[in-house]
mmCIF file of C-alpha atoms in Angstrom:
data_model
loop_
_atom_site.group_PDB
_atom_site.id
_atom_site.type_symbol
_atom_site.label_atom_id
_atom_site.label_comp_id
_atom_site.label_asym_id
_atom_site.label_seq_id
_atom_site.Cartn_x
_atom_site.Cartn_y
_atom_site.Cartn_z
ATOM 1 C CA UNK A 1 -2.978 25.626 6.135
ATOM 2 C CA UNK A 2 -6.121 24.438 7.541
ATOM 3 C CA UNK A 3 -5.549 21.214 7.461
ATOM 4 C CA UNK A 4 -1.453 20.703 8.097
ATOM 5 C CA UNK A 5 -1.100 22.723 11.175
ATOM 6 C CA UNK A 6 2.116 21.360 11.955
ATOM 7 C CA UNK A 7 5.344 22.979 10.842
ATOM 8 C CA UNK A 8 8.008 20.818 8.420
ATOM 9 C CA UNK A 9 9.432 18.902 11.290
ATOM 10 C CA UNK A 10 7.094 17.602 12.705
ATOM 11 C CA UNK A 11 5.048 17.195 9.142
ATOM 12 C CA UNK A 12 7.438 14.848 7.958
ATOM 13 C CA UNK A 13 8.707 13.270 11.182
ATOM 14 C CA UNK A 14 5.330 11.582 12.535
ATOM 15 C CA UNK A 15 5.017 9.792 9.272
ATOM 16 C CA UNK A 16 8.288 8.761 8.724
ATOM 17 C CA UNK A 17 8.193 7.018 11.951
ATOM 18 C CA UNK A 18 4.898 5.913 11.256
ATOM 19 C CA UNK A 19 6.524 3.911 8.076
ATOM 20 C CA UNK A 20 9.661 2.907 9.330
ATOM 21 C CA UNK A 21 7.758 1.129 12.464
ATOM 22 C CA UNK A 22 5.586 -0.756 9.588
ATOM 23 C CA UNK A 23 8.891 -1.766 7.809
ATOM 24 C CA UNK A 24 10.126 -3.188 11.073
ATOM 25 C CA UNK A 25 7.362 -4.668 12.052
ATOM 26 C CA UNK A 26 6.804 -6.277 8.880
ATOM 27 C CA UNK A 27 9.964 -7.945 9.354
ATOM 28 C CA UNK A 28 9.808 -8.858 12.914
ATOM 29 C CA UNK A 29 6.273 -10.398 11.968
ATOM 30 C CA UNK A 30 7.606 -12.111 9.029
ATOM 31 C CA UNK A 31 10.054 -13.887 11.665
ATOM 32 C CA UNK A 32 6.934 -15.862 13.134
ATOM 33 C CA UNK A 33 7.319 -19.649 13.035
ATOM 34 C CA UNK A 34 3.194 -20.035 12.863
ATOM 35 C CA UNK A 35 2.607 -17.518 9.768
ATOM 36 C CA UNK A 36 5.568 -19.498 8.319
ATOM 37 C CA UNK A 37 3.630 -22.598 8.258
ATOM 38 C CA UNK A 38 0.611 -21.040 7.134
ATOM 39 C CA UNK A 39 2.367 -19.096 4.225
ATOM 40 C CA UNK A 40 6.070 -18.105 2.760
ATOM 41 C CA UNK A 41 7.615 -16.484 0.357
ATOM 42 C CA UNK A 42 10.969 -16.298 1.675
ATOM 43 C CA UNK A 43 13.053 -13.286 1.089
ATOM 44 C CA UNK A 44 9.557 -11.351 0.058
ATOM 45 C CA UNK A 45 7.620 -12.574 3.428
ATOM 46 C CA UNK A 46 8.731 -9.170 4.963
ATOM 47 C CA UNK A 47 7.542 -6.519 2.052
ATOM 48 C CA UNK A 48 4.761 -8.782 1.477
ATOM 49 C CA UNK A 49 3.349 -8.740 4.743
ATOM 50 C CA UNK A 50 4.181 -4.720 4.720
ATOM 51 C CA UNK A 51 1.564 -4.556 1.889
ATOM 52 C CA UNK A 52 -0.819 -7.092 3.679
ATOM 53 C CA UNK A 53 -1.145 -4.241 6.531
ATOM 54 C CA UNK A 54 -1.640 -1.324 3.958
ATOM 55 C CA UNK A 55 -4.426 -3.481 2.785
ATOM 56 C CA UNK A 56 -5.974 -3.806 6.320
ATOM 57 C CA UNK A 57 -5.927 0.105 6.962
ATOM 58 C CA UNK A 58 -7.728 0.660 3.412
ATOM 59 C CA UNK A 59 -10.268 -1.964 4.342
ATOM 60 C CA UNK A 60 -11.382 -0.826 7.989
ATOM 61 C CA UNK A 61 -11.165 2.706 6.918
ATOM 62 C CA UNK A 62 -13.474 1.991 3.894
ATOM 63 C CA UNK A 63 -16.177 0.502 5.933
ATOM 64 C CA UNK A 64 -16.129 2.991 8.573
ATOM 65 C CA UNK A 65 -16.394 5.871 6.176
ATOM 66 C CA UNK A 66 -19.725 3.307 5.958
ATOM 67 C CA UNK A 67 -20.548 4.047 8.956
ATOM 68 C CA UNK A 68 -19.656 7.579 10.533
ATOM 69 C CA UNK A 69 -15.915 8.707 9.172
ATOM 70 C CA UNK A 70 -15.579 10.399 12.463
ATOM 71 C CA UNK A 71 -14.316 7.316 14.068
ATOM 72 C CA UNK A 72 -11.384 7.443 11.382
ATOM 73 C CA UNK A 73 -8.497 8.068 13.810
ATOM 74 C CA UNK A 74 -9.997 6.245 16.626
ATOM 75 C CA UNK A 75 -9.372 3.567 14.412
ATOM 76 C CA UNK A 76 -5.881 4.327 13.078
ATOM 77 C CA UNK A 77 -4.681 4.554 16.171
ATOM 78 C CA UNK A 78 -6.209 1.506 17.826
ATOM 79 C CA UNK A 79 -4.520 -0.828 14.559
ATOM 80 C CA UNK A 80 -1.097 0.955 15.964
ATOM 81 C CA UNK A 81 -1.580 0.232 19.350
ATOM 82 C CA UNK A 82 -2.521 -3.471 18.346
ATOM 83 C CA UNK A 83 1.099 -3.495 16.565
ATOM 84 C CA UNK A 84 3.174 -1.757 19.349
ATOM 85 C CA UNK A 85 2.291 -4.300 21.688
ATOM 86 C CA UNK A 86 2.689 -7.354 19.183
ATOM 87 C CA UNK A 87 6.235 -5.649 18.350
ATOM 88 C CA UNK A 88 7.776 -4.945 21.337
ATOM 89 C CA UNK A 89 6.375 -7.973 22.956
ATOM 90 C CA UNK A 90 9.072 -10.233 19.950
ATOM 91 C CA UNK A 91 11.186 -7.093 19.412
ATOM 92 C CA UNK A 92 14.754 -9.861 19.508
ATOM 93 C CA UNK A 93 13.379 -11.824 16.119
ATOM 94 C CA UNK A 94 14.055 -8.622 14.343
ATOM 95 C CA UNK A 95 17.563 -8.512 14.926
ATOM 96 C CA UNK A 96 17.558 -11.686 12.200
ATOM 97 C CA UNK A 97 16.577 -10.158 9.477
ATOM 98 C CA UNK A 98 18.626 -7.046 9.872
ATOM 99 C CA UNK A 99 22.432 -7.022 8.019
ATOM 100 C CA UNK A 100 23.961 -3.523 7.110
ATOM 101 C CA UNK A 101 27.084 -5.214 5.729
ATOM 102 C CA UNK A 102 27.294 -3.499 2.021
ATOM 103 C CA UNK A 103 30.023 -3.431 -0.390
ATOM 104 C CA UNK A 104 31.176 0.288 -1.556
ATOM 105 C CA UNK A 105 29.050 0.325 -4.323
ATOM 106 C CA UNK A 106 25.742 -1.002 -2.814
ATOM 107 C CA UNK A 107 26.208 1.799 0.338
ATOM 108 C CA UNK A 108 26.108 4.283 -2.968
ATOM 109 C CA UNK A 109 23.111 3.006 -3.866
ATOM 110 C CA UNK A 110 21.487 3.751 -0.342
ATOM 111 C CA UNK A 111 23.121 6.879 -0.848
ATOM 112 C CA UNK A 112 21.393 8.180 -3.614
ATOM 113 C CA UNK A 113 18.262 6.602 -2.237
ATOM 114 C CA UNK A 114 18.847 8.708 0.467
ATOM 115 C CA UNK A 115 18.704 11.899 -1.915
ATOM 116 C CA UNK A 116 15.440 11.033 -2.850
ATOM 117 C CA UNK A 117 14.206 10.795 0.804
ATOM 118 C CA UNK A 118 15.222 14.246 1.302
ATOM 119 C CA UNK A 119 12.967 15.089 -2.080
ATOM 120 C CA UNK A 120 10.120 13.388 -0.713
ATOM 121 C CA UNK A 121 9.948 15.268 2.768
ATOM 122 C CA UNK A 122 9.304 18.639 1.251
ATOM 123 C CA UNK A 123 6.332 20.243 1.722
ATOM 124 C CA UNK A 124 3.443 19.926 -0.660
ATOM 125 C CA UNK A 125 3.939 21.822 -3.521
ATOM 126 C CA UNK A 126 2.166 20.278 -7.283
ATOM 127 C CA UNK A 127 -1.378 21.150 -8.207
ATOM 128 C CA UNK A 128 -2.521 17.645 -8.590
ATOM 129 C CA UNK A 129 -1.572 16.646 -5.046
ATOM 130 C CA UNK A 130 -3.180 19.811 -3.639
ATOM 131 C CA UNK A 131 -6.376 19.697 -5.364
ATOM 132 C CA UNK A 132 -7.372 15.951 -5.379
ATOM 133 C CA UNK A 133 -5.126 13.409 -4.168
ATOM 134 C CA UNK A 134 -4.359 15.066 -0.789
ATOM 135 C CA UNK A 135 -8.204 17.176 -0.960
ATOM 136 C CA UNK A 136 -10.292 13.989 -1.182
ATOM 137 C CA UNK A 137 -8.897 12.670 1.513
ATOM 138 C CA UNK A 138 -8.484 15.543 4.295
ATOM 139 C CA UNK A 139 -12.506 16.433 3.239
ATOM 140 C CA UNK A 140 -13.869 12.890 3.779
ATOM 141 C CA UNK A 141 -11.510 12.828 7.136
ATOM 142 C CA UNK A 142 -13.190 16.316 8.449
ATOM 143 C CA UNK A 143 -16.662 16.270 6.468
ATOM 144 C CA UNK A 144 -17.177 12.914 5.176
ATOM 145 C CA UNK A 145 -18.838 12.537 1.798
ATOM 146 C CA UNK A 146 -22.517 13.493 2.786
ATOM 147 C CA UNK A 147 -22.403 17.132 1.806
ATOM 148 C CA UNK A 148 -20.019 16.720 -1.662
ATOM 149 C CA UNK A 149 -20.941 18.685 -4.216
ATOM 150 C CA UNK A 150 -20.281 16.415 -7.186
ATOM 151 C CA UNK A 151 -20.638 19.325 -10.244
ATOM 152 C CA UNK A 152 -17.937 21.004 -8.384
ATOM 153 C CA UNK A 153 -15.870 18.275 -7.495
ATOM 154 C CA UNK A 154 -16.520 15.006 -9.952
ATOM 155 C CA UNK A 155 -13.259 14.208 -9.398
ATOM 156 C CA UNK A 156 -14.721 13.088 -6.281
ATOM 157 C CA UNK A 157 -16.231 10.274 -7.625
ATOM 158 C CA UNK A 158 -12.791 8.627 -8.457
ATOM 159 C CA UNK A 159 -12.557 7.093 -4.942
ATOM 160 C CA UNK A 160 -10.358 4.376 -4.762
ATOM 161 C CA UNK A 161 -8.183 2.488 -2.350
ATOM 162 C CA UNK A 162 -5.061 5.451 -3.326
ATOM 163 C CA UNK A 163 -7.277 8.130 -1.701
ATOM 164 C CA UNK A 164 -8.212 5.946 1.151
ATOM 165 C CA UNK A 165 -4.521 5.319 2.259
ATOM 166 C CA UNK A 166 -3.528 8.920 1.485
ATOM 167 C CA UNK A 167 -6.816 9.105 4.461
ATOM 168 C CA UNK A 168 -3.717 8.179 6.931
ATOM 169 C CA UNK A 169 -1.960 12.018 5.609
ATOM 170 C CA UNK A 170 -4.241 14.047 7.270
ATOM 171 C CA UNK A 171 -4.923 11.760 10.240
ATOM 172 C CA UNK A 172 -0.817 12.218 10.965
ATOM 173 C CA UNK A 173 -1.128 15.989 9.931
ATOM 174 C CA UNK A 174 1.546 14.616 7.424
ATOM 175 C CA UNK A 175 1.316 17.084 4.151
ATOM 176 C CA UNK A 176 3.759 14.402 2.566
ATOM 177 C CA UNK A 177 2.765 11.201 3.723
ATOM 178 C CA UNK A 178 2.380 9.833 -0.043
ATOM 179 C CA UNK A 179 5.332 10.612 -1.262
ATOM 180 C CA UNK A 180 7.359 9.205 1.792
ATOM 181 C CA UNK A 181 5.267 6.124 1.490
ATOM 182 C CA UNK A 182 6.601 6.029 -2.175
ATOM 183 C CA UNK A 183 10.430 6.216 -1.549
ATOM 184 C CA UNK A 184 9.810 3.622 1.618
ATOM 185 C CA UNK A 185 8.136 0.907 0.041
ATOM 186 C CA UNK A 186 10.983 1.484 -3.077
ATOM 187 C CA UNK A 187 14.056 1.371 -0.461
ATOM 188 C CA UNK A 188 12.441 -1.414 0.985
ATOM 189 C CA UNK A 189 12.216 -3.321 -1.813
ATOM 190 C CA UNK A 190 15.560 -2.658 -2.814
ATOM 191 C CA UNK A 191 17.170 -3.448 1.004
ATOM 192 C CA UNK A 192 15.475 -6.907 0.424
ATOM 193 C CA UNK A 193 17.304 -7.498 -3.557
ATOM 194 C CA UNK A 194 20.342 -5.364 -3.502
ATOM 195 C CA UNK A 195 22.784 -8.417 -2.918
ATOM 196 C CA UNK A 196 21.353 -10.384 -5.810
ATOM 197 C CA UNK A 197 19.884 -8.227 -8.005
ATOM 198 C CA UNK A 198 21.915 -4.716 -7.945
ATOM 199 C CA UNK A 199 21.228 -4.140 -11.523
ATOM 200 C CA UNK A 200 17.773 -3.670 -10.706
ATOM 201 C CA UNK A 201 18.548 -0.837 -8.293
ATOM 202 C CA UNK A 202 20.944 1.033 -11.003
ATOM 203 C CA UNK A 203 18.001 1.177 -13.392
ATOM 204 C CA UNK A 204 15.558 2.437 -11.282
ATOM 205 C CA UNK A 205 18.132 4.675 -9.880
ATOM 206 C CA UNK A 206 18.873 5.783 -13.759
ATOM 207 C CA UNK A 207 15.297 6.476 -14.626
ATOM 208 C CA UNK A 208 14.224 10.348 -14.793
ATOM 209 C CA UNK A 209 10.919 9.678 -13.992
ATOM 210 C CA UNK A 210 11.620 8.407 -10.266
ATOM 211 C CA UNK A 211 12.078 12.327 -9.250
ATOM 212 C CA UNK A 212 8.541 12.564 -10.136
ATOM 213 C CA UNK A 213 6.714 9.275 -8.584
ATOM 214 C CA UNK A 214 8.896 10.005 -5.483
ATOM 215 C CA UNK A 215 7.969 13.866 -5.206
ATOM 216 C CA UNK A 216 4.215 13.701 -5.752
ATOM 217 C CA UNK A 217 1.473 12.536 -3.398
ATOM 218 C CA UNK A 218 -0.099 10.035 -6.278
ATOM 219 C CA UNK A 219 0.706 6.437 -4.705
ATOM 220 C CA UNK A 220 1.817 5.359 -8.662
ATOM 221 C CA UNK A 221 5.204 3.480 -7.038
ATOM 222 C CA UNK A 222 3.725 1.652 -3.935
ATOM 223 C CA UNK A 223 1.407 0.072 -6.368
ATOM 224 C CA UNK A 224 4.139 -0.198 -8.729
ATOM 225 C CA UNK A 225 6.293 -1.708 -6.690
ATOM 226 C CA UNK A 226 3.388 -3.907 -5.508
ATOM 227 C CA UNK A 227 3.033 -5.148 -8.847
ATOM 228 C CA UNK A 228 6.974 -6.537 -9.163
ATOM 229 C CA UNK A 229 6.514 -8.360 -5.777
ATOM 230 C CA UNK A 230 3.243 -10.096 -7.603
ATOM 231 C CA UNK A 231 5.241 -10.826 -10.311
ATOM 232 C CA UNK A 232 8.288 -12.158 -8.867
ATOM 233 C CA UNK A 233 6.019 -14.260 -6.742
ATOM 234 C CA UNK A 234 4.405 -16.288 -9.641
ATOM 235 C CA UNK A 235 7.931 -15.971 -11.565
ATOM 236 C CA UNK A 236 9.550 -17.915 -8.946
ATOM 237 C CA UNK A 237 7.171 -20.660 -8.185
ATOM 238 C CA UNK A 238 6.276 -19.684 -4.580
ATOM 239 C CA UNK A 239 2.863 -20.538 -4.726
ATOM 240 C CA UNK A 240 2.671 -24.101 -3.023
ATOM 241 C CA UNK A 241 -0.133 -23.765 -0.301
ATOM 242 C CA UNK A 242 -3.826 -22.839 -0.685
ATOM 243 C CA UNK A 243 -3.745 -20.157 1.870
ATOM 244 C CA UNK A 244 -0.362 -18.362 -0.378
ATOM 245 C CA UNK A 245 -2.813 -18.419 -3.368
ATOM 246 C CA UNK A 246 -5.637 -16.586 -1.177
ATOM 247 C CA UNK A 247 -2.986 -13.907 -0.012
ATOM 248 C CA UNK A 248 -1.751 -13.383 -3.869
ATOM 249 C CA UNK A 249 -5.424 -13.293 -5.396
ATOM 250 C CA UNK A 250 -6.148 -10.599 -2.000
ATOM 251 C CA UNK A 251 -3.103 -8.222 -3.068
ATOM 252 C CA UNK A 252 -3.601 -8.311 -6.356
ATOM 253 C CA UNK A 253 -6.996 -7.414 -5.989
ATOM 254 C CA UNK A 254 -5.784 -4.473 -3.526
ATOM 255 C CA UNK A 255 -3.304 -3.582 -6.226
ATOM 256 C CA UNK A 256 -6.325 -3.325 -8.790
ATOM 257 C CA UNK A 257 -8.098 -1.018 -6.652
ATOM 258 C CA UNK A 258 -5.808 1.196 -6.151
ATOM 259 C CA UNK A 259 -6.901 2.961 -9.464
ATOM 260 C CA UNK A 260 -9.419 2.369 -11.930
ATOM 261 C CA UNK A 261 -6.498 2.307 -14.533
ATOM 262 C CA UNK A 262 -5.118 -0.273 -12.627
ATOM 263 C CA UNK A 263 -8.035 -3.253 -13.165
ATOM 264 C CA UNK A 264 -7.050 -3.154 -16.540
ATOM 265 C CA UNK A 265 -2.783 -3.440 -15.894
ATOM 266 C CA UNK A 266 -4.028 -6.446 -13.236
ATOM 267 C CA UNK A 267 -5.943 -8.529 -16.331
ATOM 268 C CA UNK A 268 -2.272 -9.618 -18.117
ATOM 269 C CA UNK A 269 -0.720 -10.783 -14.734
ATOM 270 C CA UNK A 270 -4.060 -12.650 -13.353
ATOM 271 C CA UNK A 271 -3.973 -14.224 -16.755
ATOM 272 C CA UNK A 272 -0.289 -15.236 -16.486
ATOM 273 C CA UNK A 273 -1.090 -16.257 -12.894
ATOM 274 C CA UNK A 274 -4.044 -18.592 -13.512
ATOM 275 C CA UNK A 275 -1.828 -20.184 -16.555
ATOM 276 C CA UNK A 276 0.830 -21.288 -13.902
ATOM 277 C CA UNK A 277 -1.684 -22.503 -11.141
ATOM 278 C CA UNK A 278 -4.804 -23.850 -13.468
ATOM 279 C CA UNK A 279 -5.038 -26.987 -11.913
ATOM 280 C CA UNK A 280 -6.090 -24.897 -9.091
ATOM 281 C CA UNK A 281 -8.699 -23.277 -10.814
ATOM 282 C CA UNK A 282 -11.267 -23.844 -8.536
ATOM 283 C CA UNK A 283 -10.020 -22.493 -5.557
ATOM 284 C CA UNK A 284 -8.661 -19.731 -7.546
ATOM 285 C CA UNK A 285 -12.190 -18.841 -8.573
ATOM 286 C CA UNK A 286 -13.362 -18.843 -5.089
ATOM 287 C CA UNK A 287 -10.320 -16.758 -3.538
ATOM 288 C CA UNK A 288 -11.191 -13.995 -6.102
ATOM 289 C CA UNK A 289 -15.163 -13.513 -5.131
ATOM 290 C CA UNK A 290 -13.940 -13.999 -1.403
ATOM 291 C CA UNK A 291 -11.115 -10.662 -2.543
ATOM 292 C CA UNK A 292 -13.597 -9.004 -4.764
ATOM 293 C CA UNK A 293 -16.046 -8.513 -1.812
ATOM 294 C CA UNK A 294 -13.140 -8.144 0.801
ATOM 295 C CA UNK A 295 -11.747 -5.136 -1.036
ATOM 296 C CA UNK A 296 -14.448 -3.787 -3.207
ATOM 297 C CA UNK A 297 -17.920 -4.133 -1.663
ATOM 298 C CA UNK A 298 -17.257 -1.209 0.984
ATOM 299 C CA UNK A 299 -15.581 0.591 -1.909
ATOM 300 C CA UNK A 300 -18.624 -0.027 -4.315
ATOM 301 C CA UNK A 301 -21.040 0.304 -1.337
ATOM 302 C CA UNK A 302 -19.546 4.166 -0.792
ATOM 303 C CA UNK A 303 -19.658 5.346 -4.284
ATOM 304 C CA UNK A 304 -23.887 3.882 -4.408
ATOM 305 C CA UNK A 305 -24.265 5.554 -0.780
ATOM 306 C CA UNK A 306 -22.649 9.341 -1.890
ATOM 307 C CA UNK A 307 -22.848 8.971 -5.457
ATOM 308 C CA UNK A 308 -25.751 6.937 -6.615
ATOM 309 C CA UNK A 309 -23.479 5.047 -8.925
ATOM 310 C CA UNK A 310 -21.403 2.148 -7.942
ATOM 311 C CA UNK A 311 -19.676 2.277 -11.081
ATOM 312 C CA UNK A 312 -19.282 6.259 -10.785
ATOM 313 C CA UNK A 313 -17.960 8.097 -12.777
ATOM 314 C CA UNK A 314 -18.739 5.993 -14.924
ATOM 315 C CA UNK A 315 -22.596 4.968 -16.464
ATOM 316 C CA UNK A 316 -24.181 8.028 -15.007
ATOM 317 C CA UNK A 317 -27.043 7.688 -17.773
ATOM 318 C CA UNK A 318 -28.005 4.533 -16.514
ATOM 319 C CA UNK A 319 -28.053 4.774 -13.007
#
């Protein structure tokens, strides 16, 4: 109650605009002729980019929670401004990209899709979400991490790039940011497949769990669904330039980060990865210490700063 003043409406509202204006700017940016020439990956340019800018809030807010986290929403809201003026300045290349024309059975699809919005604007309810994913967030956004007590909360020292986003929840007064960000990136996704691959949407559509990875706060399906677009990148062959291997090795290594569990899911598809590109080896090597200090030396830097451990909570009797 502290925290998420406002009342449903509004709760729900400022971050659902906040995500559909990122899915339409992602594709009115993905409709620039110069990023086409430095990298594309045709029908996934859109969603891709849409994960590139997740990956550029994470990364600012991590090193200003360096810094002084009270400069958090100054922040936030200067990247937004940034991308209201770059939208509305090419706001006819999105017109493009947009085509609503579905059969029957694919508007059914967006139907029950639709269902699952309306689970994933209620108000916070499940333990886990209350007392860490959205509480180690909302305290570094009003206290910062000085003043943790770590034998109270240890979960604390789980920090990874999943809290950091969720850092955009309280910022928006948004109780339900996570899960919205969830079912967004997921009808995404599907808006960009659902004329060649509808079987795809019936069996995510089919599986039980999807109730719970769209109602809870935990960010399990927007690195899921991160994962498939990595996938489907190196499954295709779209990997031809130098700077689309740098942008692959940079979101996989955001996609590790997002939980610790999730370095050792990464390991299989770097390995299939560097199988289909090893005659670039060398660059690949170099892209991933370039991505591994990009995305984890604020990240490792915090946990040595608050912690005393950059490996916490891990090694404790060592360091």
């Amino acid at each position: 109650e502290n925290v998420f003043t406002y009342s449903f409406l509004p709760s729900f509202v400022f971050g659902l605009f906040f995500l559909l204006f990122q899915v339409f700017f992602s594709i009115n940016f993905s409709e620039n002729k110069k990023l086409k020439k430095i990298f594309n990956f045709h029908e996934y340019q859109p969603i891709l980019i849409f994960f590139l800018i997740f990956f550029l809030y994470t990364v600012i807010f991590n090193i200003i929670i360096l810094f002084n986290y009270q400069f958090l929403k100054e922040a936030f809201f200067s990247i937004f401004l940034i991308q209201l003026i770059f939208f509305f300045k090419n706001l006819r290349k999105i017109k493009k990209k947009l085509n609503f024309k579905y059969k029957i059975d694919q508007k059914i699809i967006f139907l029950l899709l639709f269902f699952l919005f309306l689970i994933s604007i209620l108000p916070l309810s499940d333990a886990d979400s209350i007392s860490i994913y959205q509480f180690l967030p909302t305290t570094i956004f009003f206290e910062g991490l000085e003043n943790i007590n770590l034998q109270q909360n240890l979960e604390f020292t789980l920090l990874s790039n999943s809290e950091i986003l969720l850092l955009i929840s309280p910022i928006l007064k948004s109780d339900n940011f996570g899960s919205q960000l969830n079912i967004i990136a997921l009808v995404f996704f599907i808006f960009l497949n659902l004329k060649k691959h509808k079987n795809f949407s019936l069996i995510i559509l089919s599986c039980p769990l999807i109730i719970y990875f769209i109602s809870a706060q935990k960010l399990q399906l927007f690195f899921a669904i991160l994962f498939i677009l990595l996938f489907i990148i190196i499954n295709k062959n779209f990997l031809k330039k130098k700077s689309e291997l740098f942008i692959f090795i940079l979101l996989l290594t955001f996609y590790s980060s997002g939980k610790i569990s999730y370095i050792l899911f990464s390991i299989p598809l770097f390995i299939y990865f560097f199988y289909e590109n090893f005659k670039n080896w060398k660059n690949i090597f170099l892209y991933s210490i370039i991505s591994f200090i990009i995305v984890y030396s604020p990240l490792l830097i915090i946990k040595y700063q608050y912690f005393g451990n950059i490996f916490a909570p891990f090694f404790d009797f060592i360091f």
